[in-house]
mmCIF file with all atom_site columns, C-alpha atoms and ligand atoms in Angstrom:
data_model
loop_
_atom_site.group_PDB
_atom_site.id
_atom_site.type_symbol
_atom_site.label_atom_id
_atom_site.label_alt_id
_atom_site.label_comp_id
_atom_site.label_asym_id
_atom_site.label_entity_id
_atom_site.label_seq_id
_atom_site.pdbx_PDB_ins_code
_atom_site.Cartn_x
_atom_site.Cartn_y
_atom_site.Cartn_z
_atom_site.occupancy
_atom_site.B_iso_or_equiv
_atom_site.pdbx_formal_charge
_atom_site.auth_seq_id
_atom_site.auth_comp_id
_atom_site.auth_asym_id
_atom_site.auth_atom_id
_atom_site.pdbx_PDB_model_num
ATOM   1   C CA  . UNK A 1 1   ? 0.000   0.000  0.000  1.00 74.00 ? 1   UNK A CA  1
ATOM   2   C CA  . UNK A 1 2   ? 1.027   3.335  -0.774 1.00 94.00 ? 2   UNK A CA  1
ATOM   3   C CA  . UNK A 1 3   ? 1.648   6.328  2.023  1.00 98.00 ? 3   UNK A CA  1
ATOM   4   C CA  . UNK A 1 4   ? -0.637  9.142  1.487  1.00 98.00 ? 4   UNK A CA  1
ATOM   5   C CA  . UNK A 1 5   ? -2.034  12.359 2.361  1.00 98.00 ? 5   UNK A CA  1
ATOM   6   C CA  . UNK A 1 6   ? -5.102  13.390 2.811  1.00 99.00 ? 6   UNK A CA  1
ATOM   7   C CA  . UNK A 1 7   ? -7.325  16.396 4.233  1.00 99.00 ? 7   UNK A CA  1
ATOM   8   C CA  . UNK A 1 8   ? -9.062  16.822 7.213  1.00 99.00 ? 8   UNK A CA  1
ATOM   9   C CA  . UNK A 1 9   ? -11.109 19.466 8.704  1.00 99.00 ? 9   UNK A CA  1
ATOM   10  C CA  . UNK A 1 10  ? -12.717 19.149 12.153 1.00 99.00 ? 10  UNK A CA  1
ATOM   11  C CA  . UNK A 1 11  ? -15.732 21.436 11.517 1.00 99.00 ? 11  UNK A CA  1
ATOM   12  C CA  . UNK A 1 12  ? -17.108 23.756 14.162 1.00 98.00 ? 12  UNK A CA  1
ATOM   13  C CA  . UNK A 1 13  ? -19.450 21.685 15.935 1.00 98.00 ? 13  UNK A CA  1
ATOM   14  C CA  . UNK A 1 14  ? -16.107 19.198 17.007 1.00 98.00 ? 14  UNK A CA  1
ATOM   15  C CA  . UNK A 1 15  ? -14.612 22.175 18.547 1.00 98.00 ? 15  UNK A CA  1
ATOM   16  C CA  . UNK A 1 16  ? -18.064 23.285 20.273 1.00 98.00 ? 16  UNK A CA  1
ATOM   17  C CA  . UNK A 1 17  ? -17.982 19.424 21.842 1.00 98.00 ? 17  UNK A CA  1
ATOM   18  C CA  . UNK A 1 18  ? -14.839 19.948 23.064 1.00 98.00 ? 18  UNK A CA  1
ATOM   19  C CA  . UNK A 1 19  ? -13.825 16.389 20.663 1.00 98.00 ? 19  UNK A CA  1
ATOM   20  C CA  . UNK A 1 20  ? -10.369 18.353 18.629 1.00 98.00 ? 20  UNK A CA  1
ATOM   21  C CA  . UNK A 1 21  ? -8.217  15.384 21.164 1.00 98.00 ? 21  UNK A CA  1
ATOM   22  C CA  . UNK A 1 22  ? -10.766 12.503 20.504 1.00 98.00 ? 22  UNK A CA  1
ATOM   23  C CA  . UNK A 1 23  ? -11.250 12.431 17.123 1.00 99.00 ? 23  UNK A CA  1
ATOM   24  C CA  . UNK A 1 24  ? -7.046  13.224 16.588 1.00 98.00 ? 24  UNK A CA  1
ATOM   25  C CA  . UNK A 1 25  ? -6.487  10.307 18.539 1.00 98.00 ? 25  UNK A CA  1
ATOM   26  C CA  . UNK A 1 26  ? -8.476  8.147  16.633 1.00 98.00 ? 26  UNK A CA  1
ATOM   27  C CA  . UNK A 1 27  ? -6.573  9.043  13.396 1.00 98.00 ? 27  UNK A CA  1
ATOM   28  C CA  . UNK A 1 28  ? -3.363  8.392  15.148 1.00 98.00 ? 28  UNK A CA  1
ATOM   29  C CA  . UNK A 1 29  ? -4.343  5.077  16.926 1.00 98.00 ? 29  UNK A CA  1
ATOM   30  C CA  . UNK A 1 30  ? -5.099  4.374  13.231 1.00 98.00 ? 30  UNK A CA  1
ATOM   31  C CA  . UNK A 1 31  ? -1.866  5.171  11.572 1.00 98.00 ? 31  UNK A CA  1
ATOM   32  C CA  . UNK A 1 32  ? -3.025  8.650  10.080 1.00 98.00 ? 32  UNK A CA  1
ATOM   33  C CA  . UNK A 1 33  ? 0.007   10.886 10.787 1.00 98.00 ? 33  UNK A CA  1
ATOM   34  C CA  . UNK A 1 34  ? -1.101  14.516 11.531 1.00 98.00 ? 34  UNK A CA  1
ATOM   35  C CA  . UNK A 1 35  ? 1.953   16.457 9.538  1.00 98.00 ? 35  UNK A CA  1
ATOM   36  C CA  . UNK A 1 36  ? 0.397   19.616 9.591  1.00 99.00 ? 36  UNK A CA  1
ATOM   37  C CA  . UNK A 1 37  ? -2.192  21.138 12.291 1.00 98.00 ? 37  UNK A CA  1
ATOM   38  C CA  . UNK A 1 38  ? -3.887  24.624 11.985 1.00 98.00 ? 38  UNK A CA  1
ATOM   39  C CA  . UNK A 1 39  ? -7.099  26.391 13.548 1.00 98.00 ? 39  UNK A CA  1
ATOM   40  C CA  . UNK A 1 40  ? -8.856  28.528 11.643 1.00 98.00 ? 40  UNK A CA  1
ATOM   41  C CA  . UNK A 1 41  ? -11.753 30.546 11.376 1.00 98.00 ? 41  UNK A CA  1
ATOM   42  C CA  . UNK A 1 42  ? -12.498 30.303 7.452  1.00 98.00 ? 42  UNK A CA  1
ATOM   43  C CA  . UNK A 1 43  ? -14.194 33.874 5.965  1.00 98.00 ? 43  UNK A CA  1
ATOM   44  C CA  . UNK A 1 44  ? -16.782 32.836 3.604  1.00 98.00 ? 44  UNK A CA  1
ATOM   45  C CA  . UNK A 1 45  ? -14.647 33.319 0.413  1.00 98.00 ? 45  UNK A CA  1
ATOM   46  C CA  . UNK A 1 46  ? -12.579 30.549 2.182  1.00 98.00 ? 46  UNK A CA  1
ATOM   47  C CA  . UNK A 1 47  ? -15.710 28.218 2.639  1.00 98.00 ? 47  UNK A CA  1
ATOM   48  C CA  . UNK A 1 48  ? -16.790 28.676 -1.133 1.00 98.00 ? 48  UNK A CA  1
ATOM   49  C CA  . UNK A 1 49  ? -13.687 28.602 -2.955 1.00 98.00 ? 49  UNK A CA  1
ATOM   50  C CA  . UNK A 1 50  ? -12.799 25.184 -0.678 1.00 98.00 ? 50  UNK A CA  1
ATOM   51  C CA  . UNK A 1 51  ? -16.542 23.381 -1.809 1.00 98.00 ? 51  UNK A CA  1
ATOM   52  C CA  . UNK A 1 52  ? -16.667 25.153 -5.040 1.00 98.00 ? 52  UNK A CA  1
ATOM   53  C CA  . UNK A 1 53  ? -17.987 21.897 -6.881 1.00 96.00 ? 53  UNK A CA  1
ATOM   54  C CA  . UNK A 1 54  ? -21.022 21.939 -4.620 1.00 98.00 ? 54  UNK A CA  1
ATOM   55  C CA  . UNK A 1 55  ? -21.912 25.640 -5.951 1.00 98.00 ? 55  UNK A CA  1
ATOM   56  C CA  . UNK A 1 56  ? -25.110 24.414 -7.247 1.00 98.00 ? 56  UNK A CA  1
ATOM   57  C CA  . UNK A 1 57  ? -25.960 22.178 -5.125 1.00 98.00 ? 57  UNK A CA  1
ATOM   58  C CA  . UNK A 1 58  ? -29.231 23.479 -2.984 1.00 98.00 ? 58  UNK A CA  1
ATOM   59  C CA  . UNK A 1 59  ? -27.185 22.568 0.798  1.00 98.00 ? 59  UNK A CA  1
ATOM   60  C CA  . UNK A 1 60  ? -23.978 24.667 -0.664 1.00 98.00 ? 60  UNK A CA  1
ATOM   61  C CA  . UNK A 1 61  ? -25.174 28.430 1.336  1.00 98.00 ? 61  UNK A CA  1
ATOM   62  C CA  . UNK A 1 62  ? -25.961 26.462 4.791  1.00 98.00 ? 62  UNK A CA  1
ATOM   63  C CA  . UNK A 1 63  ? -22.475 24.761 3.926  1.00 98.00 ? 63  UNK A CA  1
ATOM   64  C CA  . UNK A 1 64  ? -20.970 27.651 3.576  1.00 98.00 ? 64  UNK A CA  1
ATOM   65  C CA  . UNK A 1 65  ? -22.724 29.210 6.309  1.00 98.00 ? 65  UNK A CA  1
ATOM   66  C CA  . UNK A 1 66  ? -22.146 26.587 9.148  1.00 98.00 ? 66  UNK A CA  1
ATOM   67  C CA  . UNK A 1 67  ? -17.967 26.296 8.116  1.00 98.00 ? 67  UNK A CA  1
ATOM   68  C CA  . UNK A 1 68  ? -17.954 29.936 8.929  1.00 98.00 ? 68  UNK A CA  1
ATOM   69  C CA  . UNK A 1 69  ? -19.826 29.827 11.848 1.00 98.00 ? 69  UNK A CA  1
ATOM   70  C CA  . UNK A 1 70  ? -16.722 29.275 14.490 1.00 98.00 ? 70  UNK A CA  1
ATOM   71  C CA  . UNK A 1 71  ? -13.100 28.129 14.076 1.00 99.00 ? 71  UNK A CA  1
ATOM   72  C CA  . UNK A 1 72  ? -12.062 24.587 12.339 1.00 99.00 ? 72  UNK A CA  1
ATOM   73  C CA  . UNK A 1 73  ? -8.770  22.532 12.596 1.00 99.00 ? 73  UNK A CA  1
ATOM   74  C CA  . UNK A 1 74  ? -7.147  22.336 9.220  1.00 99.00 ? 74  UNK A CA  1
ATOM   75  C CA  . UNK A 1 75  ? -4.744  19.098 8.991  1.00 98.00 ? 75  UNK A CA  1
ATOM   76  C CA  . UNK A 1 76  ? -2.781  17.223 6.493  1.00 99.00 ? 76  UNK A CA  1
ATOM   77  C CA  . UNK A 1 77  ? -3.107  13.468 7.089  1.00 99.00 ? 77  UNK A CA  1
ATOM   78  C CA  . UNK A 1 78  ? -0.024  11.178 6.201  1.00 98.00 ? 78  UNK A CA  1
ATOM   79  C CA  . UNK A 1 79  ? -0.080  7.153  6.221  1.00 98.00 ? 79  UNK A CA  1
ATOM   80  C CA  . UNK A 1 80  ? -0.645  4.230  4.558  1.00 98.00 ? 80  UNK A CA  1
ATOM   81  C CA  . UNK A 1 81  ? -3.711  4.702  2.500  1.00 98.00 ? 81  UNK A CA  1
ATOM   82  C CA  . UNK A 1 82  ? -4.602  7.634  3.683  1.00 98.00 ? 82  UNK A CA  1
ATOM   83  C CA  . UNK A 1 83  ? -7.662  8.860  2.080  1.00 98.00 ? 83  UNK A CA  1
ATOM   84  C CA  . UNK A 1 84  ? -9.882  5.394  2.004  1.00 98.00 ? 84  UNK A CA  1
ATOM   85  C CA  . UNK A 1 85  ? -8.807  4.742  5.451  1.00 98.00 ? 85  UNK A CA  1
ATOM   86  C CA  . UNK A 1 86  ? -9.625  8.851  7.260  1.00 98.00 ? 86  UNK A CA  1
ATOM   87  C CA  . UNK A 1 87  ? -12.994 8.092  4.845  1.00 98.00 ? 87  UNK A CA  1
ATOM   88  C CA  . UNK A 1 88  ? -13.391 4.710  6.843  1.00 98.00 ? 88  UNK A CA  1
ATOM   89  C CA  . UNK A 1 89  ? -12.809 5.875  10.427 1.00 98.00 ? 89  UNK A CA  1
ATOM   90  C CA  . UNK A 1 90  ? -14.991 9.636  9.517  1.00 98.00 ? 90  UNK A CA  1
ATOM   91  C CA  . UNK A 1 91  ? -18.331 7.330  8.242  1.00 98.00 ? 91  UNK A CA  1
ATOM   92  C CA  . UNK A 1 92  ? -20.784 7.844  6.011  1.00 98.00 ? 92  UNK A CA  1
ATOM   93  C CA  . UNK A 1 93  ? -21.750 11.370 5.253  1.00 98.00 ? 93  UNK A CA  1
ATOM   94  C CA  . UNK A 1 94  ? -25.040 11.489 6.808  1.00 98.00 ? 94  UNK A CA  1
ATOM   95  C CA  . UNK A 1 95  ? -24.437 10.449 10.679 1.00 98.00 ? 95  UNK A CA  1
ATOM   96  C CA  . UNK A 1 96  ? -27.826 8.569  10.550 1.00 98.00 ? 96  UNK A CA  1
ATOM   97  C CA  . UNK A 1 97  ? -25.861 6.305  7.655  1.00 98.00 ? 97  UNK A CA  1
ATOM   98  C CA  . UNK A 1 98  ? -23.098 5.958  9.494  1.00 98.00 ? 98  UNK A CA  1
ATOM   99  C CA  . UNK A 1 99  ? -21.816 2.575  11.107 1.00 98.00 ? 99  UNK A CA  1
ATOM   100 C CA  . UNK A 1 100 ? -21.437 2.551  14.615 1.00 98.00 ? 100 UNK A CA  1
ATOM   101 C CA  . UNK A 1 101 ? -18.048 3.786  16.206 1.00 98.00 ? 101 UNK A CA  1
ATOM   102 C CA  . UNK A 1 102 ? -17.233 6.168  13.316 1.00 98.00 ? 102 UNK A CA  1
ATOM   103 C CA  . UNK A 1 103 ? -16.372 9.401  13.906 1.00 98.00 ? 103 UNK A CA  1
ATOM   104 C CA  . UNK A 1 104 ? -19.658 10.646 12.806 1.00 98.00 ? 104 UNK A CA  1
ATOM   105 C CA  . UNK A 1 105 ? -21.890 8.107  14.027 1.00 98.00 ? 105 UNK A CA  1
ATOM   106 C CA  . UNK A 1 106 ? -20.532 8.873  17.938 1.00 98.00 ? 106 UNK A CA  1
ATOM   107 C CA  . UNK A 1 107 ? -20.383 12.577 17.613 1.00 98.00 ? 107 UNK A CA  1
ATOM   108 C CA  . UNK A 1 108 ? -21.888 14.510 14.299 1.00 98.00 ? 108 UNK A CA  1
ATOM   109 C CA  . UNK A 1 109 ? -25.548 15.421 14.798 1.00 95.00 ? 109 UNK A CA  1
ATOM   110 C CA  . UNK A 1 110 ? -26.718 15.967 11.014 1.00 97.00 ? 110 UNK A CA  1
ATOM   111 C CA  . UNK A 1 111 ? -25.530 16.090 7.437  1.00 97.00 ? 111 UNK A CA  1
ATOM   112 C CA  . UNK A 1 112 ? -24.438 19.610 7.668  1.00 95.00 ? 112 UNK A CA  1
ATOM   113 C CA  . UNK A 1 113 ? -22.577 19.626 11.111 1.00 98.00 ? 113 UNK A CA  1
ATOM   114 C CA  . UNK A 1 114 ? -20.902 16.401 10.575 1.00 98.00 ? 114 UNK A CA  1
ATOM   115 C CA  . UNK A 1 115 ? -18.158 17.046 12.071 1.00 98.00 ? 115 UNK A CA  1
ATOM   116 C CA  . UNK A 1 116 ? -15.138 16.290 9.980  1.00 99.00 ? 116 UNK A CA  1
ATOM   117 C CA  . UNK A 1 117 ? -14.425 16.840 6.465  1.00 98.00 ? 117 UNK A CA  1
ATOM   118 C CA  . UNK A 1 118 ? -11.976 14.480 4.215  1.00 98.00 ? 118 UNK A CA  1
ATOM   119 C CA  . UNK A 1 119 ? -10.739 14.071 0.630  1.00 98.00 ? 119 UNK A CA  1
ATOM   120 C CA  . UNK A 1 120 ? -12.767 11.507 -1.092 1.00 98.00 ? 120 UNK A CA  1
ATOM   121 C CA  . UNK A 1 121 ? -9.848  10.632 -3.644 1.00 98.00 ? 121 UNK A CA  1
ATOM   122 C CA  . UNK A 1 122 ? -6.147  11.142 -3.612 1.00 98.00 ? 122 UNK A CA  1
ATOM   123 C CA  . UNK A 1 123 ? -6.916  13.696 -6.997 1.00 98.00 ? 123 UNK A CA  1
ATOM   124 C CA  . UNK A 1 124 ? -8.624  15.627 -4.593 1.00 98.00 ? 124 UNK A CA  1
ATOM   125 C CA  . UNK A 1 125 ? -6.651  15.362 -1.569 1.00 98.00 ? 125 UNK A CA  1
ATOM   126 C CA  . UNK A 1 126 ? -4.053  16.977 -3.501 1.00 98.00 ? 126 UNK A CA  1
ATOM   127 C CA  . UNK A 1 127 ? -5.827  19.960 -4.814 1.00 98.00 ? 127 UNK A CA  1
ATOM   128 C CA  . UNK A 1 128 ? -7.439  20.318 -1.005 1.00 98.00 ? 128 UNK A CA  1
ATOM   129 C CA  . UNK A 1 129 ? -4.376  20.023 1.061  1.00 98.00 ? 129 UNK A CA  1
ATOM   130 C CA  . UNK A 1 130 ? -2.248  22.347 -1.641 1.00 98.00 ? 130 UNK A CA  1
ATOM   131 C CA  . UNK A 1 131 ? -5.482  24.737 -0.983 1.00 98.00 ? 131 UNK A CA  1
ATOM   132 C CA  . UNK A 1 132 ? -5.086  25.323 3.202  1.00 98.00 ? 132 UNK A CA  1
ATOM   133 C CA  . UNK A 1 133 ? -1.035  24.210 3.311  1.00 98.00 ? 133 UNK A CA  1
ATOM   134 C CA  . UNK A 1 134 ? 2.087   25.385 1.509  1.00 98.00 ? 134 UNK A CA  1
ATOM   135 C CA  . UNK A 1 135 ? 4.797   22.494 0.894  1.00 98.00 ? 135 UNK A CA  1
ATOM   136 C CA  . UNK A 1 136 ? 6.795   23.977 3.413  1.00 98.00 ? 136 UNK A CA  1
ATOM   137 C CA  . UNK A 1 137 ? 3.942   23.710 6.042  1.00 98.00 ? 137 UNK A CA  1
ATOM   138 C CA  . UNK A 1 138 ? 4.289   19.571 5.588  1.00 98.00 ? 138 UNK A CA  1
ATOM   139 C CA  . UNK A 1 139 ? 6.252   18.298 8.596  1.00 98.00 ? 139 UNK A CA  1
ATOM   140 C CA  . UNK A 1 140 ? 6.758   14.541 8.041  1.00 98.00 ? 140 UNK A CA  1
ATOM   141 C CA  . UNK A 1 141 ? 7.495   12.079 10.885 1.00 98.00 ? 141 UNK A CA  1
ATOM   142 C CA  . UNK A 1 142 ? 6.662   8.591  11.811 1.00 97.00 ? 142 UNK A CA  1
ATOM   143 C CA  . UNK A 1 143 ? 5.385   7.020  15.327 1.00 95.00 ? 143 UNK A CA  1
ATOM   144 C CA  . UNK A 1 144 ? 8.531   4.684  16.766 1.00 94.00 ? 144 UNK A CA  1
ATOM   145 C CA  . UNK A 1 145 ? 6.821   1.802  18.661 1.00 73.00 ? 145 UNK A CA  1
HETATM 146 P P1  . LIG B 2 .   ? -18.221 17.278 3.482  1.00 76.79 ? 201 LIG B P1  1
HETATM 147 O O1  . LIG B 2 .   ? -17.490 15.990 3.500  1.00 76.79 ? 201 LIG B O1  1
HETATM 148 O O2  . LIG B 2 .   ? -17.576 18.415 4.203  1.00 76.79 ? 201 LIG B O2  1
HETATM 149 O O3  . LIG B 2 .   ? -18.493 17.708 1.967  1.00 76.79 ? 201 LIG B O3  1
HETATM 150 C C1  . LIG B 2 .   ? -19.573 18.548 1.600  1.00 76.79 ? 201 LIG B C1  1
HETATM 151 C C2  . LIG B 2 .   ? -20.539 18.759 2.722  1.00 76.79 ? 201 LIG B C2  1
HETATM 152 O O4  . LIG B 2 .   ? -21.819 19.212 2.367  1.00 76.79 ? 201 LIG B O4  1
HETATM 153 C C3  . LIG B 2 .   ? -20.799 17.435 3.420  1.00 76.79 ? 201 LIG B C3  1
HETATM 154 O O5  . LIG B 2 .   ? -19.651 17.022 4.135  1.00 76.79 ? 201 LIG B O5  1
HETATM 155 C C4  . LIG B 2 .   ? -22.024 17.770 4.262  1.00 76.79 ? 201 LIG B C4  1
HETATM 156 O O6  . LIG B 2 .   ? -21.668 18.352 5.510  1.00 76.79 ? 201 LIG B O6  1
HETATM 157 C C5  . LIG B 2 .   ? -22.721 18.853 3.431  1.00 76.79 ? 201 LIG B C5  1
HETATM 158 N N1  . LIG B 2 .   ? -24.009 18.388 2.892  1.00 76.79 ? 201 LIG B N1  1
HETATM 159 C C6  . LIG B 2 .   ? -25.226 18.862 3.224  1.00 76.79 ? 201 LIG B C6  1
HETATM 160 N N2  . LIG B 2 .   ? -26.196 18.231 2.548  1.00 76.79 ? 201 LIG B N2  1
HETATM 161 C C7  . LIG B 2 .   ? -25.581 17.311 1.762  1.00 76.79 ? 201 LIG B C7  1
HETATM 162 C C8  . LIG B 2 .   ? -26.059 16.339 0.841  1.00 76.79 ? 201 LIG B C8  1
HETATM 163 N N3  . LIG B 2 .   ? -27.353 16.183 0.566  1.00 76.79 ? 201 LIG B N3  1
HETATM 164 N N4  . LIG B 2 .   ? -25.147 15.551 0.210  1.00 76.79 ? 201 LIG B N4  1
HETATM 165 C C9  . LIG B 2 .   ? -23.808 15.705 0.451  1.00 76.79 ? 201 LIG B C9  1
HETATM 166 N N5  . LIG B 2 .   ? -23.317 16.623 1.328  1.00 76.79 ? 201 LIG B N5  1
HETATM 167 C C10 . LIG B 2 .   ? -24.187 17.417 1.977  1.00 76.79 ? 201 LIG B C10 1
#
């Protein structure tokens, strides 16, 4: 398997539950590498230029509207198989789809604060991580057992 990296937002309502050390841990405890960690309060030019492909979609203004409403944590996920794997641990979309003991099944409430964002292919990863993070802002490491 290939090492990869991936994006991952913690939206506002995992910082309002207090879950930013949770939810890290689980990527860790999984093998997903945080290499780059920023908060952030997006402005709404931000928010839209980040989900431009859902422009015309009728959800993109509430969207746009809750990942503006309070800060987010912006990180760059590295490990083996990065995207399908953060995609596994996050859950389906919807929390009421999602299997038990993902990330959004035990904390997101609905579709729109679902509490973490991540690429859904490495195209996109690419594109999304080069959109919050400069090369420079990539810190590699690995966990020594
Ligand atoms: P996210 O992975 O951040 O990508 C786009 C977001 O739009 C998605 O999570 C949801 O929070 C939100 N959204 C709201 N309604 C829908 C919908 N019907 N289908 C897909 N995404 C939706």
């Amino acid at each position: 398997m290939a090492i990869e990296r991936t994006l991952s937002i913690l939206k506002p309502d995992a910082l309002e539950k207090g879950a930013i050390g949770k939810i890290i841990s689980r990527f860790e405890h999984a093998g997903l590498i945080p290499i780059a960690v920023r908060l952030q309060h997006l402005s709404t030019k931000e928010a839209e230029g980040f989900y431009a492909v859902h422009k015309d979609r009728p959800f993109f203004k509430d969207l746009v509207s809750f990942m503006t409403s309070g800060p987010v944590v912006l990180m760059c996920l590295e490990g083996e198989n990065a995207v399908a794997k953060n995609r596994e641990l996050m859950g389906a979309t919807d929390p009421k789809k999602a299997a038990p003991g993902t990330i959004r099944a035990d904390f997101a409430k609905s579709i729109d604060a679902n509490t973490v964002h991540g690429s859904d292919s490495l195209e996109n990863a690419k594109v999304e991580v080069s959109y919050f993070f400069r090369t420079t802002e990539l810190f590699s490491y690995s966990h020594k057992k």
